[in-house]
CSV table of C-alpha atoms in Angstrom, one decimal:
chain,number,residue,atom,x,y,z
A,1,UNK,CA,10.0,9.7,13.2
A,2,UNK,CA,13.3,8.6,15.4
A,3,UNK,CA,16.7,7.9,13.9
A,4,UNK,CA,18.8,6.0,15.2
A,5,UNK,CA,22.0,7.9,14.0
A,6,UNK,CA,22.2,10.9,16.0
A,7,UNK,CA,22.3,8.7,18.8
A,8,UNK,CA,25.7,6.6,17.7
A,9,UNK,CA,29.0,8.1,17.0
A,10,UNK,CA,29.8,7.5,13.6
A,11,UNK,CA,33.5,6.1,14.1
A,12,UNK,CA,34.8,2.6,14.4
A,13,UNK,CA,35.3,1.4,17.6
A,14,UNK,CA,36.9,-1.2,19.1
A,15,UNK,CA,35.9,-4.0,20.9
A,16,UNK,CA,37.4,-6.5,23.6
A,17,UNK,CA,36.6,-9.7,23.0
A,18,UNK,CA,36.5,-12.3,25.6
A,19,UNK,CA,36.6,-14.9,23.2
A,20,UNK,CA,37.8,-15.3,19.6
A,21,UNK,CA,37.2,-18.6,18.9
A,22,UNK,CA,34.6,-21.4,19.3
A,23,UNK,CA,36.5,-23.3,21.6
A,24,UNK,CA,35.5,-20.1,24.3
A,25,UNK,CA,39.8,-19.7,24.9
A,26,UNK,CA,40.2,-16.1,26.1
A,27,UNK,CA,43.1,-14.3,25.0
A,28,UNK,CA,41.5,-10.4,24.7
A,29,UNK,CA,41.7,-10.1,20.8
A,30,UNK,CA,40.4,-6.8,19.6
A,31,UNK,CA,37.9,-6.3,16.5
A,32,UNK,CA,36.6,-3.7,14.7
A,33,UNK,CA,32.7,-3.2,15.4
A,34,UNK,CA,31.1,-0.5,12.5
A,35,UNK,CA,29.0,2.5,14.3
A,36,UNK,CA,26.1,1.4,11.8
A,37,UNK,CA,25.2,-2.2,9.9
A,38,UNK,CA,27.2,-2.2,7.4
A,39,UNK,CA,29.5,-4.9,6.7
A,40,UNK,CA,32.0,-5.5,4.0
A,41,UNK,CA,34.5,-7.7,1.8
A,42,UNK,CA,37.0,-6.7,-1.0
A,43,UNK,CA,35.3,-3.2,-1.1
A,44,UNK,CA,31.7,-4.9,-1.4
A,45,UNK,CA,29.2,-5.2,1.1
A,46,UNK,CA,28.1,-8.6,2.2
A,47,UNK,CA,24.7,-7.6,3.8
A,48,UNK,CA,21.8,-8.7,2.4
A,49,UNK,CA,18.2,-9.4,3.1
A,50,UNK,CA,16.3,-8.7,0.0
A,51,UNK,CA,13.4,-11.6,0.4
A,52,UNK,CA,12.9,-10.4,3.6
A,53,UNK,CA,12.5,-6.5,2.9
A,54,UNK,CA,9.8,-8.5,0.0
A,55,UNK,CA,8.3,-10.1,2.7
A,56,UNK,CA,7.4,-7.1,4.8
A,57,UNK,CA,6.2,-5.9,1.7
A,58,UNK,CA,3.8,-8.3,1.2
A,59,UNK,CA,2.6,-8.3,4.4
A,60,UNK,CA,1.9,-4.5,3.8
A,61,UNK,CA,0.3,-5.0,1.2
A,62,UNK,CA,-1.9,-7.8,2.4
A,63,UNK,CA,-3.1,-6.2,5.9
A,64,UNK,CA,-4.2,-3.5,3.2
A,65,UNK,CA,-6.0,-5.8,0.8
A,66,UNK,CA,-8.1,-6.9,4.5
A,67,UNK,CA,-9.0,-3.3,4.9
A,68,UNK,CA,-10.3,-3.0,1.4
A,69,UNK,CA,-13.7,-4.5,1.0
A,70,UNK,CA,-13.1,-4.6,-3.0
A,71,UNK,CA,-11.1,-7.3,-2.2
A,72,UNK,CA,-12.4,-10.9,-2.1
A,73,UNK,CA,-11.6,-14.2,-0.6
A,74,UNK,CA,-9.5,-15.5,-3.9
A,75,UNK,CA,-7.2,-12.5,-3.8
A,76,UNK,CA,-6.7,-12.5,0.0
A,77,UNK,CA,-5.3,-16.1,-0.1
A,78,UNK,CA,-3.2,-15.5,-3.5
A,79,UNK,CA,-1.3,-12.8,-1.2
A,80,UNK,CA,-1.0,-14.6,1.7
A,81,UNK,CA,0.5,-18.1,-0.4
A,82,UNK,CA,1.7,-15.5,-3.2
A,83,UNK,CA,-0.1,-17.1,-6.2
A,84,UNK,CA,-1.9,-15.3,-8.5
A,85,UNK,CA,0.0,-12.3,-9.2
A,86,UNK,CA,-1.9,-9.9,-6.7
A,87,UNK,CA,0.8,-7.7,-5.6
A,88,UNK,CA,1.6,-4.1,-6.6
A,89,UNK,CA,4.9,-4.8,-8.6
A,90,UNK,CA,6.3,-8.0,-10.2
A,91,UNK,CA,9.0,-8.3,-8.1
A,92,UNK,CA,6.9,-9.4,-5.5
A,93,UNK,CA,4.5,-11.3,-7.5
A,94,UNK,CA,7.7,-13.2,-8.8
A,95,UNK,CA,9.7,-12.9,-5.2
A,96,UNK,CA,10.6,-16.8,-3.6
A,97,UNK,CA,9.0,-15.4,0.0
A,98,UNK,CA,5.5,-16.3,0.7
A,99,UNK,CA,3.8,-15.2,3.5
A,100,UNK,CA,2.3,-18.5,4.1
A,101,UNK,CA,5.0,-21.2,3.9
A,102,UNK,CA,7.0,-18.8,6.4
A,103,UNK,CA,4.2,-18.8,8.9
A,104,UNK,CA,5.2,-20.8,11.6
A,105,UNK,CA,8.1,-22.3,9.8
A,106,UNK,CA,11.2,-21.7,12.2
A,107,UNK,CA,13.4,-24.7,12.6
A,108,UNK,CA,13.4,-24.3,16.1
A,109,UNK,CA,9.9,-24.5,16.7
A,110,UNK,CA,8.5,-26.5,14.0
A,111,UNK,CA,10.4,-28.5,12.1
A,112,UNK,CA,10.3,-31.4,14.0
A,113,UNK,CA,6.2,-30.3,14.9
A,114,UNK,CA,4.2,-30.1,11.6
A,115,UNK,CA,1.0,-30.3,13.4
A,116,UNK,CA,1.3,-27.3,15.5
A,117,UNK,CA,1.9,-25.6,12.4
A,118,UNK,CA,-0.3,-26.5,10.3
A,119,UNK,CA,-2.9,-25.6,13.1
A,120,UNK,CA,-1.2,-21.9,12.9
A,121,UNK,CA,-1.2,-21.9,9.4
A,122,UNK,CA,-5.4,-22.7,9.5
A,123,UNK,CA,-5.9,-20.5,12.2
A,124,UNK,CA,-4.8,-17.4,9.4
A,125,UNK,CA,-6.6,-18.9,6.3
A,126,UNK,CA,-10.0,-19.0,8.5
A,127,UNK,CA,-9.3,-15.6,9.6
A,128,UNK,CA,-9.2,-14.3,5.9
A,129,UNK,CA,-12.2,-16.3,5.0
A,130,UNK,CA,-13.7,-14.8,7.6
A,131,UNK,CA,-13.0,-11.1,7.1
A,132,UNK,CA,-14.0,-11.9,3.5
A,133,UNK,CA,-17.5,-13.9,4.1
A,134,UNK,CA,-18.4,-12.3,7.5
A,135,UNK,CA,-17.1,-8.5,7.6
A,136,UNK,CA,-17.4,-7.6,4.2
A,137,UNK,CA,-21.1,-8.6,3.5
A,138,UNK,CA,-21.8,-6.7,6.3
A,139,UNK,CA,-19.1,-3.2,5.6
A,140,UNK,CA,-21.8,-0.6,5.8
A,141,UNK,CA,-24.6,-2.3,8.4
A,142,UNK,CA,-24.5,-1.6,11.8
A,143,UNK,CA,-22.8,-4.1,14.1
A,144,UNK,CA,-24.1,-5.3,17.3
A,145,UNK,CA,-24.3,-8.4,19.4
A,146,UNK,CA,-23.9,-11.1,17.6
A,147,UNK,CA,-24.0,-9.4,14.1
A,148,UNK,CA,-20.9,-8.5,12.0
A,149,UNK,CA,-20.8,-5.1,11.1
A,150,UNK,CA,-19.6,-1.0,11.2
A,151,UNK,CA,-19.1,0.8,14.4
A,152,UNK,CA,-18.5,4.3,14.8
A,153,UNK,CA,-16.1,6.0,17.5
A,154,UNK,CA,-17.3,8.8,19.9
A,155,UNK,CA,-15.6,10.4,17.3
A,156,UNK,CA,-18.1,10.0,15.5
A,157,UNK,CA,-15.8,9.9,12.5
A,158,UNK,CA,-13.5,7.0,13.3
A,159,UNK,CA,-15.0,3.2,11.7
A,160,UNK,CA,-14.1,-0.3,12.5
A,161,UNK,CA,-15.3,-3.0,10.8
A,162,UNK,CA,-16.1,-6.0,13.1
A,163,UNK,CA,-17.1,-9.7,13.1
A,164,UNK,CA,-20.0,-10.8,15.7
A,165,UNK,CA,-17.8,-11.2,18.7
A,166,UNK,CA,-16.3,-8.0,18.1
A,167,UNK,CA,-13.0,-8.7,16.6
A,168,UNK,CA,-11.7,-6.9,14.2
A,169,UNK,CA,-10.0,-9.5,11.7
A,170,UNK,CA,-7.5,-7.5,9.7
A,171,UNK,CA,-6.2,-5.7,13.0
A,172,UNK,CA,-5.8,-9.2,14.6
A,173,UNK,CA,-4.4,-10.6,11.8
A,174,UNK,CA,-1.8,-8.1,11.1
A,175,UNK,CA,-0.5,-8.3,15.2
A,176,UNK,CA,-0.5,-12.5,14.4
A,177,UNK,CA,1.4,-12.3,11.3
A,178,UNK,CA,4.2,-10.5,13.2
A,179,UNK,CA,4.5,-13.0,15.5
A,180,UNK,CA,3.7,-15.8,13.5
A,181,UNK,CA,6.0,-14.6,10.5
A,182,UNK,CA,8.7,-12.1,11.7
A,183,UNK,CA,9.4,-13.1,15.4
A,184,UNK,CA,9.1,-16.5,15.1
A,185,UNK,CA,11.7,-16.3,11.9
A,186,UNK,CA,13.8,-14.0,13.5
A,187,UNK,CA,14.2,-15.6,16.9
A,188,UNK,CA,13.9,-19.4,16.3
A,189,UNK,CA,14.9,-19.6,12.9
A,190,UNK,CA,17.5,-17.3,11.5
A,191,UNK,CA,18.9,-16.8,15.1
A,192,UNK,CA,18.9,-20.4,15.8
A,193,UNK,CA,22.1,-21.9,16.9
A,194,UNK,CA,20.9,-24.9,14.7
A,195,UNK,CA,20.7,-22.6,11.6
A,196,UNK,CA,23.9,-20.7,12.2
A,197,UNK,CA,26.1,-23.4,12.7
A,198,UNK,CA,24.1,-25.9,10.2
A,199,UNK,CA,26.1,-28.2,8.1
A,200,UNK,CA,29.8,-26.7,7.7
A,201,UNK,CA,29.0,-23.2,8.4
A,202,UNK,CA,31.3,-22.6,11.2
A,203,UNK,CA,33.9,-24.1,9.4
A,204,UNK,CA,32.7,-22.2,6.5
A,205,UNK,CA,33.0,-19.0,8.1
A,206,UNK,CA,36.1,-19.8,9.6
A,207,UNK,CA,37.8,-20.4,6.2
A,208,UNK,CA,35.8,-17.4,4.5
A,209,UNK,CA,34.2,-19.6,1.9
A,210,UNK,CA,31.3,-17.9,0.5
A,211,UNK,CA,27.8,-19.0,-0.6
A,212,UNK,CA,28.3,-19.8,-4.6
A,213,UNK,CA,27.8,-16.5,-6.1
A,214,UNK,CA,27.6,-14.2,-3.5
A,215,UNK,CA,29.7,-12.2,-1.5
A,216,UNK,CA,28.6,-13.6,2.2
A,217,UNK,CA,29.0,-16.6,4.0
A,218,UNK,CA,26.0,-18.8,4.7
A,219,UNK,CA,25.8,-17.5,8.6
A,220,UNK,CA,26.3,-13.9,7.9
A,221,UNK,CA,23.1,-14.2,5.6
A,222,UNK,CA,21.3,-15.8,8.4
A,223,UNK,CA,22.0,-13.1,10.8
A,224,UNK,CA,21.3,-10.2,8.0
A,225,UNK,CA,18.2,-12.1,7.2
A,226,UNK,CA,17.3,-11.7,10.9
A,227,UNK,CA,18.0,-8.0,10.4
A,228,UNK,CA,16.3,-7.6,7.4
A,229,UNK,CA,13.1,-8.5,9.1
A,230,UNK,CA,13.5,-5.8,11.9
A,231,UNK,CA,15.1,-2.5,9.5
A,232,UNK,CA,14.4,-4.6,5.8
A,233,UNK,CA,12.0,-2.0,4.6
A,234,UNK,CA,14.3,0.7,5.6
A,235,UNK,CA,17.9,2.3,5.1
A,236,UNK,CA,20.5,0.0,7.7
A,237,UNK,CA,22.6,2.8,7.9
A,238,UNK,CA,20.3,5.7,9.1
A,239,UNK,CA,17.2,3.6,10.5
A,240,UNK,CA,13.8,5.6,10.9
A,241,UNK,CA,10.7,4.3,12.4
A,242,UNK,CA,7.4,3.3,11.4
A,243,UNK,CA,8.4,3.0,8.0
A,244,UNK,CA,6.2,-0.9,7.8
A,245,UNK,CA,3.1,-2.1,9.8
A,246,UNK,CA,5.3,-4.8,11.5
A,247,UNK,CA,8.2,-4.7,13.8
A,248,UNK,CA,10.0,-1.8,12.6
A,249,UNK,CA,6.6,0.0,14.1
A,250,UNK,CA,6.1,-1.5,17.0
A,251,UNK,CA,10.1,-0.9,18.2
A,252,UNK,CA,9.2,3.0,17.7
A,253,UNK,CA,6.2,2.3,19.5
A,254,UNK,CA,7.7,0.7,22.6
A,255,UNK,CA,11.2,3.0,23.0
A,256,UNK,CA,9.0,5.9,22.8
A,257,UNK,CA,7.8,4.9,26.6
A,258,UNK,CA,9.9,6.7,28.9
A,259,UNK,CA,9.9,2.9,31.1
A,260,UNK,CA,11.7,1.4,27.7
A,261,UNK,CA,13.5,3.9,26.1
A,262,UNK,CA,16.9,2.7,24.7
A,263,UNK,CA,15.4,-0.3,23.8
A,264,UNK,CA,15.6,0.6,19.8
A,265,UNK,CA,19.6,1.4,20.3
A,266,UNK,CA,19.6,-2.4,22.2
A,267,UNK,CA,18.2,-4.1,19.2
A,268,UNK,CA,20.4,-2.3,16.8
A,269,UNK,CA,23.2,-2.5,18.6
A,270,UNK,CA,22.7,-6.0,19.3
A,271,UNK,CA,22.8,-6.8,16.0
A,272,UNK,CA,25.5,-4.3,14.5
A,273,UNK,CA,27.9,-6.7,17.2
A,274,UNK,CA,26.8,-10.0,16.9
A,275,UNK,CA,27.0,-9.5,13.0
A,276,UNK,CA,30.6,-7.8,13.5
A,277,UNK,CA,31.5,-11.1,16.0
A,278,UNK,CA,30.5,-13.5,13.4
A,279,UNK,CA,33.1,-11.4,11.1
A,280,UNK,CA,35.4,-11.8,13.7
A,281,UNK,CA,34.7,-15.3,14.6
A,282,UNK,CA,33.6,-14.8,18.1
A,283,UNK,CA,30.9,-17.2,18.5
A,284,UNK,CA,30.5,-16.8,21.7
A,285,UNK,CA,29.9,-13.0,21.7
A,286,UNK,CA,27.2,-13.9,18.7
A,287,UNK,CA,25.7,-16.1,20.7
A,288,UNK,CA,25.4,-13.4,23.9
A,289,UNK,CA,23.8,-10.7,21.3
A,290,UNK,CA,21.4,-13.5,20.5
A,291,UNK,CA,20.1,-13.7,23.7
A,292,UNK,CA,20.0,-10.0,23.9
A,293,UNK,CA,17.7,-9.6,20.8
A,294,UNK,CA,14.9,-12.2,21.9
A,295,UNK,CA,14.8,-11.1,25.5
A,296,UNK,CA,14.2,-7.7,23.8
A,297,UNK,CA,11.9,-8.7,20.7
A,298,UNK,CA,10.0,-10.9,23.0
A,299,UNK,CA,9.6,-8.0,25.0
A,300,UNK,CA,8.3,-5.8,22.9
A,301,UNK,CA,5.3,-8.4,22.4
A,302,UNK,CA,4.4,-8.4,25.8
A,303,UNK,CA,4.2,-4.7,26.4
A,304,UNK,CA,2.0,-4.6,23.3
A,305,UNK,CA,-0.4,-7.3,24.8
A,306,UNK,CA,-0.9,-5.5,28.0
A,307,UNK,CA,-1.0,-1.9,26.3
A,308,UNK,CA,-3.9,-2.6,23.8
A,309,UNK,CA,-5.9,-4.7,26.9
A,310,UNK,CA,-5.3,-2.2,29.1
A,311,UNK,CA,-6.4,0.8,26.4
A,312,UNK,CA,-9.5,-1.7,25.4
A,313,UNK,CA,-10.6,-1.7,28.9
A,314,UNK,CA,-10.7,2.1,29.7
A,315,UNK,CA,-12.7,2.5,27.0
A,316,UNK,CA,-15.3,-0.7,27.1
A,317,UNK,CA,-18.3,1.2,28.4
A,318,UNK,CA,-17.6,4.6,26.9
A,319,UNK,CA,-16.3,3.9,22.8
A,320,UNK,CA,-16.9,-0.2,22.0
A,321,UNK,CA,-15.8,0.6,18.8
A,322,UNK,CA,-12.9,2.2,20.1
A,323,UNK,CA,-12.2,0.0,22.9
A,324,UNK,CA,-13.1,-3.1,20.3
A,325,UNK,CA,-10.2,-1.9,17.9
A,326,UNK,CA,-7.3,-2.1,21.0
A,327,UNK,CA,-8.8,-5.7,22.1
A,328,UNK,CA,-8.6,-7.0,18.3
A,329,UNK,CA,-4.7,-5.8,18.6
A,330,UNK,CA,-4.2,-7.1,22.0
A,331,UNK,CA,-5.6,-10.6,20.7
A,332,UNK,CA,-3.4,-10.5,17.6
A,333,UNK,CA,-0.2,-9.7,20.2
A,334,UNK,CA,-1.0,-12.1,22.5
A,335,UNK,CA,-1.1,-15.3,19.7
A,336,UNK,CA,2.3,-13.8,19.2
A,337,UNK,CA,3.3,-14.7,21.8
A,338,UNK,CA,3.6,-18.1,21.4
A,339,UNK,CA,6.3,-17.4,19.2
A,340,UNK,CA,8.8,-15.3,21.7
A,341,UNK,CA,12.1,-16.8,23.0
A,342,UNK,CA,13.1,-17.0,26.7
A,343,UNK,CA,17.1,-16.0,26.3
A,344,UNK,CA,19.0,-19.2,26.9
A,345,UNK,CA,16.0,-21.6,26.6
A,346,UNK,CA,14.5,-23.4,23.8
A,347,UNK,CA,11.4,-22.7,25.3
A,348,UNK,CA,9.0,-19.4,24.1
A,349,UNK,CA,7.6,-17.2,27.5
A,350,UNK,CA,4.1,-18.5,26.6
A,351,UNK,CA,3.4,-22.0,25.4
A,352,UNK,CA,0.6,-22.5,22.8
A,353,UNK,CA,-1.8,-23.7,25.4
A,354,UNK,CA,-1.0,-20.7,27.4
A,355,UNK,CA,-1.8,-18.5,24.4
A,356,UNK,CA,-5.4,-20.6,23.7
A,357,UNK,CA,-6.6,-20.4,27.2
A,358,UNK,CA,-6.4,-16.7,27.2
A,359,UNK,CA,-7.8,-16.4,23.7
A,360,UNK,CA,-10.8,-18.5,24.4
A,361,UNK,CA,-11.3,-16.2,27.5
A,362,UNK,CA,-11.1,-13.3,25.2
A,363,UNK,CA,-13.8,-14.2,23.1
A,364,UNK,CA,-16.1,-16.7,25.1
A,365,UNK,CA,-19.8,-16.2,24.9
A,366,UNK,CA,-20.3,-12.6,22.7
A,367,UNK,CA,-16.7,-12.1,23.0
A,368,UNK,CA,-15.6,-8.2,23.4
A,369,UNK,CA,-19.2,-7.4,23.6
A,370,UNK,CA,-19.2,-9.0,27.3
A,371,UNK,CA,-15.6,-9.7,28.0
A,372,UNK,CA,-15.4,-8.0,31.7
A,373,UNK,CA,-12.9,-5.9,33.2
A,374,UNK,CA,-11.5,-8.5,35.4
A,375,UNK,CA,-10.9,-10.6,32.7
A,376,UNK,CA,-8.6,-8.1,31.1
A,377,UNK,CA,-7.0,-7.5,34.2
A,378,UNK,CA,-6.3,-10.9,35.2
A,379,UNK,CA,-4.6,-11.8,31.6
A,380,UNK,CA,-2.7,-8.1,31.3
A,381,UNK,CA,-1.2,-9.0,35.0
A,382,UNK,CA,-0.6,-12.7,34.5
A,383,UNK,CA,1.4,-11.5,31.1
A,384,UNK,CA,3.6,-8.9,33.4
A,385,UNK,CA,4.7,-11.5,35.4
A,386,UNK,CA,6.6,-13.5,32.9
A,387,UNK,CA,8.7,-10.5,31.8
A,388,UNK,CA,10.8,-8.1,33.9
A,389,UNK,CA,8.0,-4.8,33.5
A,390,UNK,CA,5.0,-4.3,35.7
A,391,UNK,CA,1.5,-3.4,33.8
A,392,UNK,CA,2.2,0.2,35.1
A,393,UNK,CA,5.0,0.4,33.4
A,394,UNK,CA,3.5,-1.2,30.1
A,395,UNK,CA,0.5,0.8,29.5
A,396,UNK,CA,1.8,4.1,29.3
């Protein structure tokens, strides 16, 4: 696994601010900017992101429960609205966060759009009816055309559990819930501009005054929130890798490439500034780290999308079940994107149409078990060409 320590000098630096107030006046003040996340006041540290360390949790816990076929329907939804006390410990059976009602939930995005997500939020409770009526009937048959089922690798080891098109559920599911939950959160909702600055929060963290019983104002909590969905289940200080099955994974996966290494330091670094500029007041250098983190995040979701079509094609005629486990992550990371941010837009780098068209295309007719070549390469290249990577580049 990578740390990030090694890589950053473990001093406080200083830096040059070309603003220190809203009003975007230059005059060169100078702030402190920690070498690692960690943020304090009177001796206490005001970072926290509890709820949303319980929320990758969850999700954990849940994208295990769809790869358990002792499982059922009932339990599947309890973890995904958190009802019914289905979790491993009681702090999560008893946490506020529910994978559910933060599903497509960004301000941003959806508050003023209830339709679109609701239509998200079916699209996830059909899925987990479906790997509970469909696949799990079905766990030890063999799969084929049309019939849910087992498949075996050229491994001859390796299973994957598929529904009759193909798809793997809880692999799809798992790649929509990052999006759905943890990008769209982090990007549009605690990184909104509309969030941060809601209400009297700028004034509020002008003047210091702190949320009623904590030690934080109410926009550091939204950016540590932000944080907490990237490095929650880990230790802010010393960050390793793979340490959840969301984005903390899937940042490893990516900086590992040789074409996007550095990108891990970026995101960090990214935040460890923006957090230290709303300390200092600097909204217009929060507001630049902003931009950094969903050009990056967003990103990250595209190189996935091409990576896993890319690795399901090579394999289509040679391992369907292996080649049927990269497509089911590919779909998953391609609904995702729906919920990325173009920096300094409102707008993500794939509408929701977009995402449907190529979805549909995906799984027409006996869906993986005929999707062609050409169809893979025309959405992998059309992907590419929203973001500044080639396909090369991506599916290494």
């Amino acid at each position: 696994m990578k740390c990030l320590a090694p890589m950053m000098v473990l001093i406080v630096v200083l830096f040059t601010s070309c603003s220190s107030s809203d009003d975007g006046n230059s005059d060169n003040n100078q702030f402190p900017v920690p070498s690692t996340y960690q943020f304090s006041r009177n001796g206490s540290s005001t970072v926290s992101y509890s709820q949303q360390a319980n929320g990758i949790a969850m999700a954990d816990e849940f994208i295990s429960a769809l790869s358990d076929n002792g499982s059922n329907e009932a339990e599947l939804n309890g973890m995904f609205t958190n009802t019914g006390n289905y979790f491993s410990t009681t702090t999560l059976n008893q946490s506020p966060f529910k994978l559910r009602s933060n599903t497509a939930a960004s301000f941003d995005y959806y508050a003023n759009n209830q339709t679109v997500a609701n239509t998200i939020k079916a699209d996830f409770d059909a899925w987990i009816s479906g790997q509970a009526n469909e696949v799990y009937p079905n766990w030890n048959s063999a799969a084929s055309i049309g019939v849910a089922g087992m498949l075996v690798e050229a491994d001859g080891i390796t299973t994957r559990r598929v529904n009759a098109k193909g798809m793997q559920y809880n692999q799809a599911l798992g790649k929509m819930l990052l999006g759905g939950l943890m990008v769209d959160q982090m990007l549009n909702n605690y990184l909104s501009i509309s969030v941060l600055d809601a209400s009297t929060n700028r004034i509020d963290n002008d003047n210091e005054v702190l949320v009623s019983g904590s030690n934080y104002t109410a926009m550091e909590h939204s950016w540590d929130a932000a944080f907490g969905l990237a490095f929650g289940s880990d230790n802010a200080q010393n960050p390793q890798f793979n340490q959840d099955l969301f984005m903390n994974k899937y940042i490893s996966r990516v900086d590992v490439d040789p074409d996007f290494n550095g990108i891990a330091d970026d995101i960090y670094d990214a935040f460890k500034l923006g957090r230290a500029a709303i300390v200092a007041k600097d909204y217009e250098l929060r507001d630049q780290q902003i931009d950094i983190l969903r050009e990056k995040f967003s990103e990250i979701m595209g190189v996935r999308c091409i990576y896993y079509l890319r690795q399901g094609r090579s394999n289509l005629d040679s391992d369907k079940a292996n080649a049927f486990h990269d497509l089911s992550e590919g779909y998953g990371f391609i609904y995702a994107l729906q919920f990325t941010r173009k920096p300094g837009s409102s707008a993500p780098y794939f509408t929701k149409s977009e995402v449907d068209v190529y979805l549909a295309q995906l799984l027409e007719g006996n869906g993986f078990w005929d999707v062609s070549e050409d169809t893979l390469n025309q959405i992998a290249f059309a992907i590419a060409a929203r973001f500044n990577f080639t396909v090369e580049q991506a599916e290494n």
